[in-house]
mmCIF file of C-alpha atoms and ligand atoms in Angstrom:
data_model
loop_
_atom_site.group_PDB
_atom_site.id
_atom_site.type_symbol
_atom_site.label_atom_id
_atom_site.label_comp_id
_atom_site.label_asym_id
_atom_site.label_seq_id
_atom_site.Cartn_x
_atom_site.Cartn_y
_atom_site.Cartn_z
ATOM 1 C CA MET A 1 0.000 0.000 0.000
ATOM 2 C CA HIS A 2 1.333 3.422 -0.841
ATOM 3 C CA TRP A 3 2.362 5.805 1.969
ATOM 4 C CA SER A 4 -0.131 8.494 0.951
ATOM 5 C CA ARG A 5 -3.023 6.023 1.219
ATOM 6 C CA ILE A 6 -1.829 4.731 4.529
ATOM 7 C CA ALA A 7 -1.288 8.224 5.933
ATOM 8 C CA ALA A 8 -4.921 8.251 7.023
ATOM 9 C CA PHE A 9 -3.932 5.744 9.715
ATOM 10 C CA ALA A 10 -1.909 8.431 11.415
ATOM 11 C CA ALA A 11 -5.097 10.352 12.115
ATOM 12 C CA ALA A 12 -7.059 7.333 13.395
ATOM 13 C CA PRO A 13 -7.917 7.438 17.098
ATOM 14 C CA LEU A 14 -5.596 5.297 19.181
ATOM 15 C CA ALA A 15 -8.522 3.218 20.476
ATOM 16 C CA ALA A 16 -9.493 2.299 16.919
ATOM 17 C CA LEU A 17 -5.915 1.292 16.150
ATOM 18 C CA LEU A 18 -5.753 -0.859 19.267
ATOM 19 C CA PHE A 19 -9.006 -2.501 18.257
ATOM 20 C CA ALA A 20 -7.867 -3.043 14.686
ATOM 21 C CA PHE A 21 -4.366 -4.281 15.540
ATOM 22 C CA PRO A 22 -4.221 -6.147 18.827
ATOM 23 C CA ALA A 23 -0.726 -7.191 19.927
ATOM 24 C CA ALA A 24 0.105 -10.840 20.613
ATOM 25 C CA ALA A 25 -3.175 -12.441 21.669
ATOM 26 C CA GLN A 26 -3.968 -15.550 23.706
ATOM 27 C CA LYS A 27 -5.867 -18.229 21.822
ATOM 28 C CA ASP A 28 -6.530 -21.730 23.110
ATOM 29 C CA GLY A 29 -4.109 -21.024 25.946
ATOM 30 C CA LYS A 30 -1.250 -20.690 23.430
ATOM 31 C CA GLU A 31 0.635 -17.483 22.684
ATOM 32 C CA LYS A 32 -0.379 -16.496 19.155
ATOM 33 C CA GLU A 33 2.539 -15.274 17.099
ATOM 34 C CA PHE A 34 2.464 -11.526 16.528
ATOM 35 C CA GLU A 35 1.267 -10.645 13.013
ATOM 36 C CA PRO A 36 2.302 -7.166 11.894
ATOM 37 C CA HIS A 37 -0.249 -5.048 9.999
ATOM 38 C CA VAL A 38 0.612 -2.283 7.585
ATOM 39 C CA GLY A 39 -0.489 0.934 9.255
ATOM 40 C CA GLN A 40 -0.046 -0.306 12.822
ATOM 41 C CA ALA A 41 0.846 2.357 15.343
ATOM 42 C CA GLY A 42 4.484 3.148 16.062
ATOM 43 C CA LYS A 43 5.688 5.799 18.482
ATOM 44 C CA ASP A 44 6.242 8.644 16.007
ATOM 45 C CA VAL A 45 5.189 7.015 12.751
ATOM 46 C CA ILE A 46 3.152 3.997 11.693
ATOM 47 C CA TRP A 47 4.628 0.916 10.052
ATOM 48 C CA VAL A 48 4.680 0.786 6.269
ATOM 49 C CA PRO A 49 7.415 -1.401 4.770
ATOM 50 C CA THR A 50 9.720 -0.107 2.049
ATOM 51 C CA PRO A 51 9.321 -2.244 -1.110
ATOM 52 C CA ASP A 52 12.246 -4.605 -1.809
ATOM 53 C CA GLU A 53 13.417 -2.809 -4.956
ATOM 54 C CA VAL A 54 13.547 0.507 -3.075
ATOM 55 C CA VAL A 55 15.492 -1.086 -0.195
ATOM 56 C CA GLU A 56 17.972 -2.473 -2.714
ATOM 57 C CA ARG A 57 18.411 0.883 -4.453
ATOM 58 C CA MET A 58 18.861 2.631 -1.087
ATOM 59 C CA LEU A 59 21.674 0.257 -0.164
ATOM 60 C CA ARG A 60 23.237 0.570 -3.627
ATOM 61 C CA MET A 61 23.087 4.383 -3.510
ATOM 62 C CA ALA A 62 25.036 4.199 -0.257
ATOM 63 C CA GLN A 63 27.413 1.659 -1.863
ATOM 64 C CA VAL A 64 27.039 -0.568 1.166
ATOM 65 C CA GLY A 65 29.730 -3.224 1.499
ATOM 66 C CA ALA A 66 31.344 -5.620 3.935
ATOM 67 C CA ASN A 67 33.086 -2.824 5.854
ATOM 68 C CA ASP A 68 29.871 -0.989 6.599
ATOM 69 C CA TYR A 69 27.753 -0.817 9.694
ATOM 70 C CA VAL A 70 24.211 0.040 8.591
ATOM 71 C CA ILE A 71 21.655 1.298 11.112
ATOM 72 C CA ASP A 72 17.985 1.508 10.117
ATOM 73 C CA LEU A 73 16.115 4.061 12.215
ATOM 74 C CA GLY A 74 12.623 2.644 12.775
ATOM 75 C CA ALA A 75 13.300 -0.908 11.612
ATOM 76 C CA GLY A 76 9.766 -2.246 11.097
ATOM 77 C CA ASP A 77 10.026 -5.929 10.144
ATOM 78 C CA GLY A 78 13.817 -5.617 9.841
ATOM 79 C CA LYS A 79 13.941 -5.859 6.055
ATOM 80 C CA ILE A 80 16.557 -3.117 5.507
ATOM 81 C CA ALA A 81 18.916 -4.495 8.176
ATOM 82 C CA ILE A 82 18.405 -7.999 6.778
ATOM 83 C CA MET A 83 19.128 -7.078 3.154
ATOM 84 C CA ALA A 84 22.187 -5.034 4.197
ATOM 85 C CA ALA A 85 23.621 -8.135 5.872
ATOM 86 C CA LYS A 86 22.405 -10.815 3.500
ATOM 87 C CA LYS A 87 22.893 -9.239 0.088
ATOM 88 C CA PHE A 88 25.608 -6.673 0.808
ATOM 89 C CA GLY A 89 27.648 -8.448 3.511
ATOM 90 C CA ALA A 90 27.449 -5.511 5.945
ATOM 91 C CA ARG A 91 26.933 -5.559 9.692
ATOM 92 C CA SER A 92 23.620 -3.993 10.527
ATOM 93 C CA MET A 93 21.256 -2.995 13.273
ATOM 94 C CA GLY A 94 17.630 -1.912 13.234
ATOM 95 C CA ILE A 95 16.131 0.201 16.009
ATOM 96 C CA GLU A 96 12.403 -0.386 16.443
ATOM 97 C CA TYR A 97 10.191 1.127 19.134
ATOM 98 C CA ASN A 98 7.256 -1.292 19.020
ATOM 99 C CA PRO A 99 8.403 -4.235 21.213
ATOM 100 C CA ASP A 100 6.268 -6.820 19.362
ATOM 101 C CA MET A 101 7.588 -5.576 16.042
ATOM 102 C CA ALA A 102 11.184 -5.584 17.298
ATOM 103 C CA LYS A 103 10.778 -9.207 18.427
ATOM 104 C CA HIS A 104 9.170 -10.132 15.097
ATOM 105 C CA ALA A 105 11.989 -8.408 13.178
ATOM 106 C CA GLN A 106 14.663 -10.201 15.229
ATOM 107 C CA HIS A 107 12.869 -13.437 14.417
ATOM 108 C CA ASN A 108 13.057 -12.488 10.716
ATOM 109 C CA VAL A 109 16.808 -11.898 11.124
ATOM 110 C CA GLU A 110 17.155 -15.438 12.465
ATOM 111 C CA LYS A 111 14.980 -16.890 9.673
ATOM 112 C CA ALA A 112 17.121 -15.063 7.094
ATOM 113 C CA GLY A 113 20.248 -16.715 8.528
ATOM 114 C CA VAL A 114 22.049 -13.441 9.271
ATOM 115 C CA THR A 115 22.223 -13.697 13.067
ATOM 116 C CA GLY A 116 25.627 -12.418 14.095
ATOM 117 C CA ARG A 117 25.730 -9.819 11.304
ATOM 118 C CA ALA A 118 22.300 -8.233 11.772
ATOM 119 C CA ARG A 119 20.281 -7.557 14.901
ATOM 120 C CA ILE A 120 17.189 -5.639 15.900
ATOM 121 C CA VAL A 121 17.016 -3.740 19.154
ATOM 122 C CA GLN A 122 13.930 -2.326 20.787
ATOM 123 C CA GLY A 123 14.410 1.374 21.408
ATOM 124 C CA ASP A 124 13.453 4.929 20.615
ATOM 125 C CA ILE A 125 15.532 6.419 17.808
ATOM 126 C CA PHE A 126 15.422 9.757 19.634
ATOM 127 C CA ALA A 127 17.034 8.215 22.704
ATOM 128 C CA SER A 128 19.494 5.872 20.949
ATOM 129 C CA ASP A 129 23.127 6.263 20.059
ATOM 130 C CA PHE A 130 23.552 5.523 16.361
ATOM 131 C CA THR A 131 26.845 7.403 15.915
ATOM 132 C CA GLN A 132 28.783 4.200 15.176
ATOM 133 C CA ALA A 133 26.949 3.703 11.858
ATOM 134 C CA SER A 134 28.734 4.242 8.560
ATOM 135 C CA VAL A 135 25.335 4.207 6.817
ATOM 136 C CA ILE A 136 21.975 5.407 8.170
ATOM 137 C CA THR A 137 18.702 4.390 6.520
ATOM 138 C CA MET A 138 15.273 5.851 7.258
ATOM 139 C CA TYR A 139 11.649 5.716 6.198
ATOM 140 C CA LEU A 140 10.082 8.117 8.659
ATOM 141 C CA LEU A 141 8.405 11.487 8.076
ATOM 142 C CA PRO A 142 9.769 14.917 7.022
ATOM 143 C CA ALA A 143 9.494 16.353 10.555
ATOM 144 C CA LEU A 144 11.271 13.331 12.040
ATOM 145 C CA ASN A 145 14.094 13.590 9.491
ATOM 146 C CA LEU A 146 14.478 17.231 10.496
ATOM 147 C CA ARG A 147 14.545 16.352 14.191
ATOM 148 C CA LEU A 148 17.299 13.826 13.507
ATOM 149 C CA ARG A 149 19.231 16.151 11.207
ATOM 150 C CA PRO A 150 21.460 17.874 13.818
ATOM 151 C CA GLN A 151 22.516 14.497 15.203
ATOM 152 C CA ILE A 152 23.185 13.163 11.706
ATOM 153 C CA LEU A 153 25.196 16.246 10.717
ATOM 154 C CA ALA A 154 27.331 15.769 13.852
ATOM 155 C CA MET A 155 28.265 12.247 12.762
ATOM 156 C CA ARG A 156 31.642 11.313 11.311
ATOM 157 C CA PRO A 157 32.149 13.109 7.969
ATOM 158 C CA GLY A 158 31.615 10.634 5.165
ATOM 159 C CA THR A 159 28.691 8.869 6.887
ATOM 160 C CA ARG A 160 26.116 8.034 4.208
ATOM 161 C CA VAL A 161 22.429 8.657 4.779
ATOM 162 C CA VAL A 162 19.531 7.319 2.717
ATOM 163 C CA SER A 163 15.888 8.140 3.182
ATOM 164 C CA HIS A 164 12.868 6.619 1.479
ATOM 165 C CA SER A 165 10.263 9.218 0.414
ATOM 166 C CA PHE A 166 11.236 12.088 2.682
ATOM 167 C CA ASN A 167 14.056 14.605 2.318
ATOM 168 C CA MET A 168 15.796 16.915 4.776
ATOM 169 C CA ASP A 169 14.426 20.335 3.911
ATOM 170 C CA ASP A 170 17.242 22.701 2.845
ATOM 171 C CA TRP A 171 19.973 20.063 3.164
ATOM 172 C CA GLU A 172 19.756 19.117 -0.501
ATOM 173 C CA PRO A 173 20.387 15.492 -1.365
ATOM 174 C CA ASP A 174 23.489 14.450 -3.304
ATOM 175 C CA GLU A 175 21.354 12.008 -5.264
ATOM 176 C CA THR A 176 17.664 11.372 -5.786
ATOM 177 C CA SER A 177 16.654 8.062 -7.334
ATOM 178 C CA SER A 178 13.121 7.159 -8.257
ATOM 179 C CA MET A 179 11.360 3.957 -9.060
ATOM 180 C CA ASP A 180 7.703 3.381 -9.656
ATOM 181 C CA GLY A 181 6.777 6.825 -8.325
ATOM 182 C CA ARG A 182 8.799 6.381 -5.122
ATOM 183 C CA ARG A 183 11.859 8.388 -4.285
ATOM 184 C CA ALA A 184 15.000 7.626 -2.341
ATOM 185 C CA TYR A 185 17.335 10.422 -1.262
ATOM 186 C CA PHE A 186 21.052 10.168 -0.516
ATOM 187 C CA TRP A 187 23.403 12.435 1.441
ATOM 188 C CA VAL A 188 27.004 12.299 2.627
ATOM 189 C CA VAL A 189 27.661 13.977 5.987
ATOM 190 C CA PRO A 190 30.055 16.829 5.177
ATOM 191 C CA ALA A 191 33.062 17.832 7.270
ATOM 192 C CA ASN A 192 32.796 21.213 8.929
ATOM 193 C CA VAL A 193 35.151 23.536 7.053
ATOM 194 C CA ALA A 194 33.517 26.944 7.493
ATOM 195 C CA GLY A 195 35.888 29.646 8.691
ATOM 196 C CA THR A 196 39.311 31.091 8.100
ATOM 197 C CA TRP A 197 42.352 28.946 7.439
ATOM 198 C CA ALA A 198 46.100 29.638 7.232
ATOM 199 C CA PHE A 199 46.953 28.268 3.809
ATOM 200 C CA GLU A 200 50.356 27.167 2.568
ATOM 201 C CA ALA A 201 51.262 25.769 -0.842
ATOM 202 C CA THR A 202 54.662 24.311 -1.671
ATOM 203 C CA GLY A 203 55.949 23.048 -4.995
ATOM 204 C CA GLY A 204 56.363 24.468 -8.444
ATOM 205 C CA GLY A 205 59.513 26.196 -7.170
ATOM 206 C CA ALA A 206 57.703 28.557 -4.813
ATOM 207 C CA ALA A 207 56.385 28.562 -1.270
ATOM 208 C CA GLU A 208 53.224 30.573 -0.779
ATOM 209 C CA ARG A 209 51.373 31.562 2.352
ATOM 210 C CA SER A 210 47.921 32.993 2.326
ATOM 211 C CA GLU A 211 44.541 33.068 3.987
ATOM 212 C CA LEU A 212 41.708 30.842 2.830
ATOM 213 C CA THR A 213 38.127 31.739 3.766
ATOM 214 C CA LEU A 214 35.343 29.168 3.387
ATOM 215 C CA GLU A 215 31.594 29.622 3.682
ATOM 216 C CA GLN A 216 29.618 26.439 3.958
ATOM 217 C CA ARG A 217 25.979 25.505 3.687
ATOM 218 C CA PHE A 218 25.864 21.745 4.317
ATOM 219 C CA GLN A 219 27.928 20.239 1.439
ATOM 220 C CA LYS A 220 27.930 23.475 -0.620
ATOM 221 C CA LEU A 221 31.034 25.652 -0.441
ATOM 222 C CA GLU A 222 32.010 29.142 -1.481
ATOM 223 C CA GLY A 223 35.146 30.962 -0.570
ATOM 224 C CA SER A 224 38.144 33.068 -1.425
ATOM 225 C CA ILE A 225 41.901 33.096 -1.076
ATOM 226 C CA GLY A 226 44.109 36.094 -0.364
ATOM 227 C CA LEU A 227 46.256 37.021 -3.358
ATOM 228 C CA GLY A 228 47.986 40.194 -2.128
ATOM 229 C CA GLN A 229 45.457 43.000 -2.484
ATOM 230 C CA VAL A 230 42.990 40.695 -4.199
ATOM 231 C CA GLN A 231 40.513 38.263 -2.630
ATOM 232 C CA GLY A 232 40.527 35.635 -5.344
ATOM 233 C CA GLY A 233 37.249 33.742 -5.560
ATOM 234 C CA LEU A 234 37.226 29.952 -5.504
ATOM 235 C CA ARG A 235 35.742 27.952 -8.362
ATOM 236 C CA ASP A 236 34.560 24.397 -8.785
ATOM 237 C CA THR A 237 34.299 23.844 -5.057
ATOM 238 C CA ARG A 238 33.320 20.416 -3.787
ATOM 239 C CA LEU A 239 32.951 18.977 -0.325
ATOM 240 C CA ARG A 240 32.142 15.311 -0.065
ATOM 241 C CA GLY A 241 32.473 13.923 3.440
ATOM 242 C CA PHE A 242 36.055 14.709 4.397
ATOM 243 C CA THR A 243 37.329 15.236 0.858
ATOM 244 C CA ILE A 244 37.534 18.772 -0.468
ATOM 245 C CA ALA A 245 38.349 20.228 -3.885
ATOM 246 C CA PHE A 246 38.521 23.766 -5.196
ATOM 247 C CA SER A 247 40.338 25.843 -7.801
ATOM 248 C CA TYR A 248 41.579 29.398 -8.066
ATOM 249 C CA VAL A 249 43.509 31.531 -10.516
ATOM 250 C CA ASP A 250 46.629 32.995 -8.886
ATOM 251 C CA GLY A 251 48.273 36.406 -9.370
ATOM 252 C CA ASN A 252 50.148 35.134 -12.466
ATOM 253 C CA SER A 253 46.997 33.931 -14.277
ATOM 254 C CA VAL A 254 47.813 30.336 -13.378
ATOM 255 C CA ARG A 255 44.903 28.154 -12.464
ATOM 256 C CA ARG A 256 45.451 25.721 -9.598
ATOM 257 C CA ASP A 257 43.205 22.730 -8.970
ATOM 258 C CA LEU A 258 43.464 21.496 -5.409
ATOM 259 C CA THR A 259 42.189 18.339 -3.766
ATOM 260 C CA GLY A 260 42.625 17.311 -0.159
ATOM 261 C CA ARG A 261 41.316 15.767 3.011
ATOM 262 C CA VAL A 262 39.857 17.472 6.044
ATOM 263 C CA SER A 263 40.841 16.205 9.450
ATOM 264 C CA GLY A 264 39.367 18.393 12.179
ATOM 265 C CA ASN A 265 41.239 21.697 12.174
ATOM 266 C CA ARG A 266 43.679 20.706 9.445
ATOM 267 C CA MET A 267 43.405 20.083 5.745
ATOM 268 C CA GLU A 268 46.076 18.815 3.399
ATOM 269 C CA GLY A 269 46.390 17.642 -0.148
ATOM 270 C CA SER A 270 47.935 18.215 -3.527
ATOM 271 C CA PHE A 271 47.462 20.589 -6.418
ATOM 272 C CA ARG A 272 48.081 20.634 -10.102
ATOM 273 C CA ALA A 273 48.426 23.883 -12.015
ATOM 274 C CA ASP A 274 47.712 24.538 -15.679
ATOM 275 C CA ASN A 275 51.356 25.618 -16.217
ATOM 276 C CA GLY A 276 52.368 22.024 -15.463
ATOM 277 C CA THR A 277 53.529 22.492 -11.878
ATOM 278 C CA GLU A 278 52.390 20.271 -9.066
ATOM 279 C CA GLY A 279 52.698 20.600 -5.330
ATOM 280 C CA ARG A 280 51.263 20.082 -1.898
ATOM 281 C CA TRP A 281 49.093 22.318 0.248
ATOM 282 C CA THR A 282 48.057 22.478 3.858
ATOM 283 C CA ALA A 283 45.582 24.623 5.753
ATOM 284 C CA THR A 284 45.251 25.087 9.499
ATOM 285 C CA ARG A 285 42.179 26.596 11.082
ATOM 286 C CA LYS A 286 42.869 30.089 12.465
HETATM 287 C C1 LIG B 1 7.437 3.624 7.945
HETATM 288 S S1 LIG B 1 8.042 2.309 8.966
HETATM 289 C C2 LIG B 1 9.552 1.870 8.142
HETATM 290 C C3 LIG B 1 10.060 0.492 8.468
HETATM 291 C C4 LIG B 1 11.374 0.080 7.787
HETATM 292 N N1 LIG B 1 12.436 1.014 8.078
HETATM 293 C C5 LIG B 1 11.161 0.004 6.284
HETATM 294 O O1 LIG B 1 11.588 0.951 5.605
HETATM 295 O O2 LIG B 1 10.585 -0.989 5.817
HETATM 296 C C6 LIG B 1 8.594 3.188 10.427
HETATM 297 C C7 LIG B 1 8.882 2.314 11.628
HETATM 298 O O3 LIG B 1 9.419 3.143 12.664
HETATM 299 C C8 LIG B 1 8.909 2.708 13.913
HETATM 300 N N2 LIG B 1 9.005 3.839 14.851
HETATM 301 C C9 LIG B 1 8.170 4.898 14.983
HETATM 302 N N3 LIG B 1 8.633 5.787 15.893
HETATM 303 C C10 LIG B 1 9.801 5.254 16.364
HETATM 304 C C11 LIG B 1 10.760 5.693 17.310
HETATM 305 N N4 LIG B 1 10.635 6.848 17.964
HETATM 306 N N5 LIG B 1 11.832 4.901 17.555
HETATM 307 C C12 LIG B 1 11.976 3.724 16.898
HETATM 308 N N6 LIG B 1 11.105 3.255 15.978
HETATM 309 C C13 LIG B 1 10.035 4.012 15.701
HETATM 310 C C14 LIG B 1 7.493 2.256 13.600
HETATM 311 O O4 LIG B 1 7.016 1.362 14.596
HETATM 312 C C15 LIG B 1 7.693 1.610 12.223
HETATM 313 O O5 LIG B 1 7.951 0.246 12.337
#
C-alpha cells in the first residue's frame, strides 16, 4: 500500500488502532505469534514497509559493502537491516520502538540466517546512540528527518544517509533516485570547514602563504583566497564527506586545482596547475 493512502492511519484514534491491531493475543491457551499489519501504530510514525526494490536501491546508492555498519532508524520488520547483511555483507542494526515488532523483526533476522551480522534492538531512535553507523537508513516522516538532522550532521564526515520518500528540507540530497513513483534520497555527511584557514602551498619552485576563507551551507562551499590586495574567488568547489576540492587563478593567471582531506582543524592535499607544476598544500584553522 502506498504511503499516501496509509497516511490516514496516522489520524485514526488510538482506540481504533488498538481494536484493529491487537498485539500478541492468547488463543486456546497458546501465545499467538504476533502478526504485523501495515499501518499499525508506532511511536512517532506507523509501520509501512519499504518495497524490496527501493530497499535495494537505497543500499546501492550508499554503496554498502562488507566494511559498513548500517543502522535503520525505525526498523519495522527488519527488512533493511536484513538485506544489508544478506545481500551486501554488511553488519547492521535496526532500532524499532514497538516491542512486538522488534521481536518479530529479530525473528526475521534469524529466519534469514544473518544472526551475528544483523540484529534488531527495541528502542526509541530519539534516545538511541547511532553514531557508530557508517550508513543510516530511514523511512520516517519529514518532521522526524528534520529532528534527527542535527545528530546526523554531527556524525563522522563521510557517513552516508539514505531516506525513502522524505528529504531533509534545505539540506539538498546528493542524489535522488526514483522507481515506480517512489523516491530515495542520498546524502554524505560533510566535514565542517567553514571559517578562516592559514593556507600554505609548496611546490612548483615557490612557497606561498595565504589566507583561505570558506563559507559552507551543508555540502555546498564558497570561498576566497588572499592574493595580495585581491581576494581571489574559488571555483569548482566540492565537499564530499572529508574530501575537499577547489580551484583558483593565482596572481600570475595560473589556475590551480586542489584536492585534499579534512581532518578536524587541518586540511592537506595536492594541487596541479595549468602551467604544469604540481605541489602540496596544507591549511590550518585560524
Ligand atoms: C514507515 S516504517 C519503516 C520500516 C522500515 N524502516 C522500512 O523501511 O521498511 C517506520 C517504523 O518506525 C517505527 N518507529 C516509529 N517511531 C519510532 C521511534 N521513535 N523509535 C523507533 N522506531 C520508531 C514504527 O514502529 C515503524 O515500524
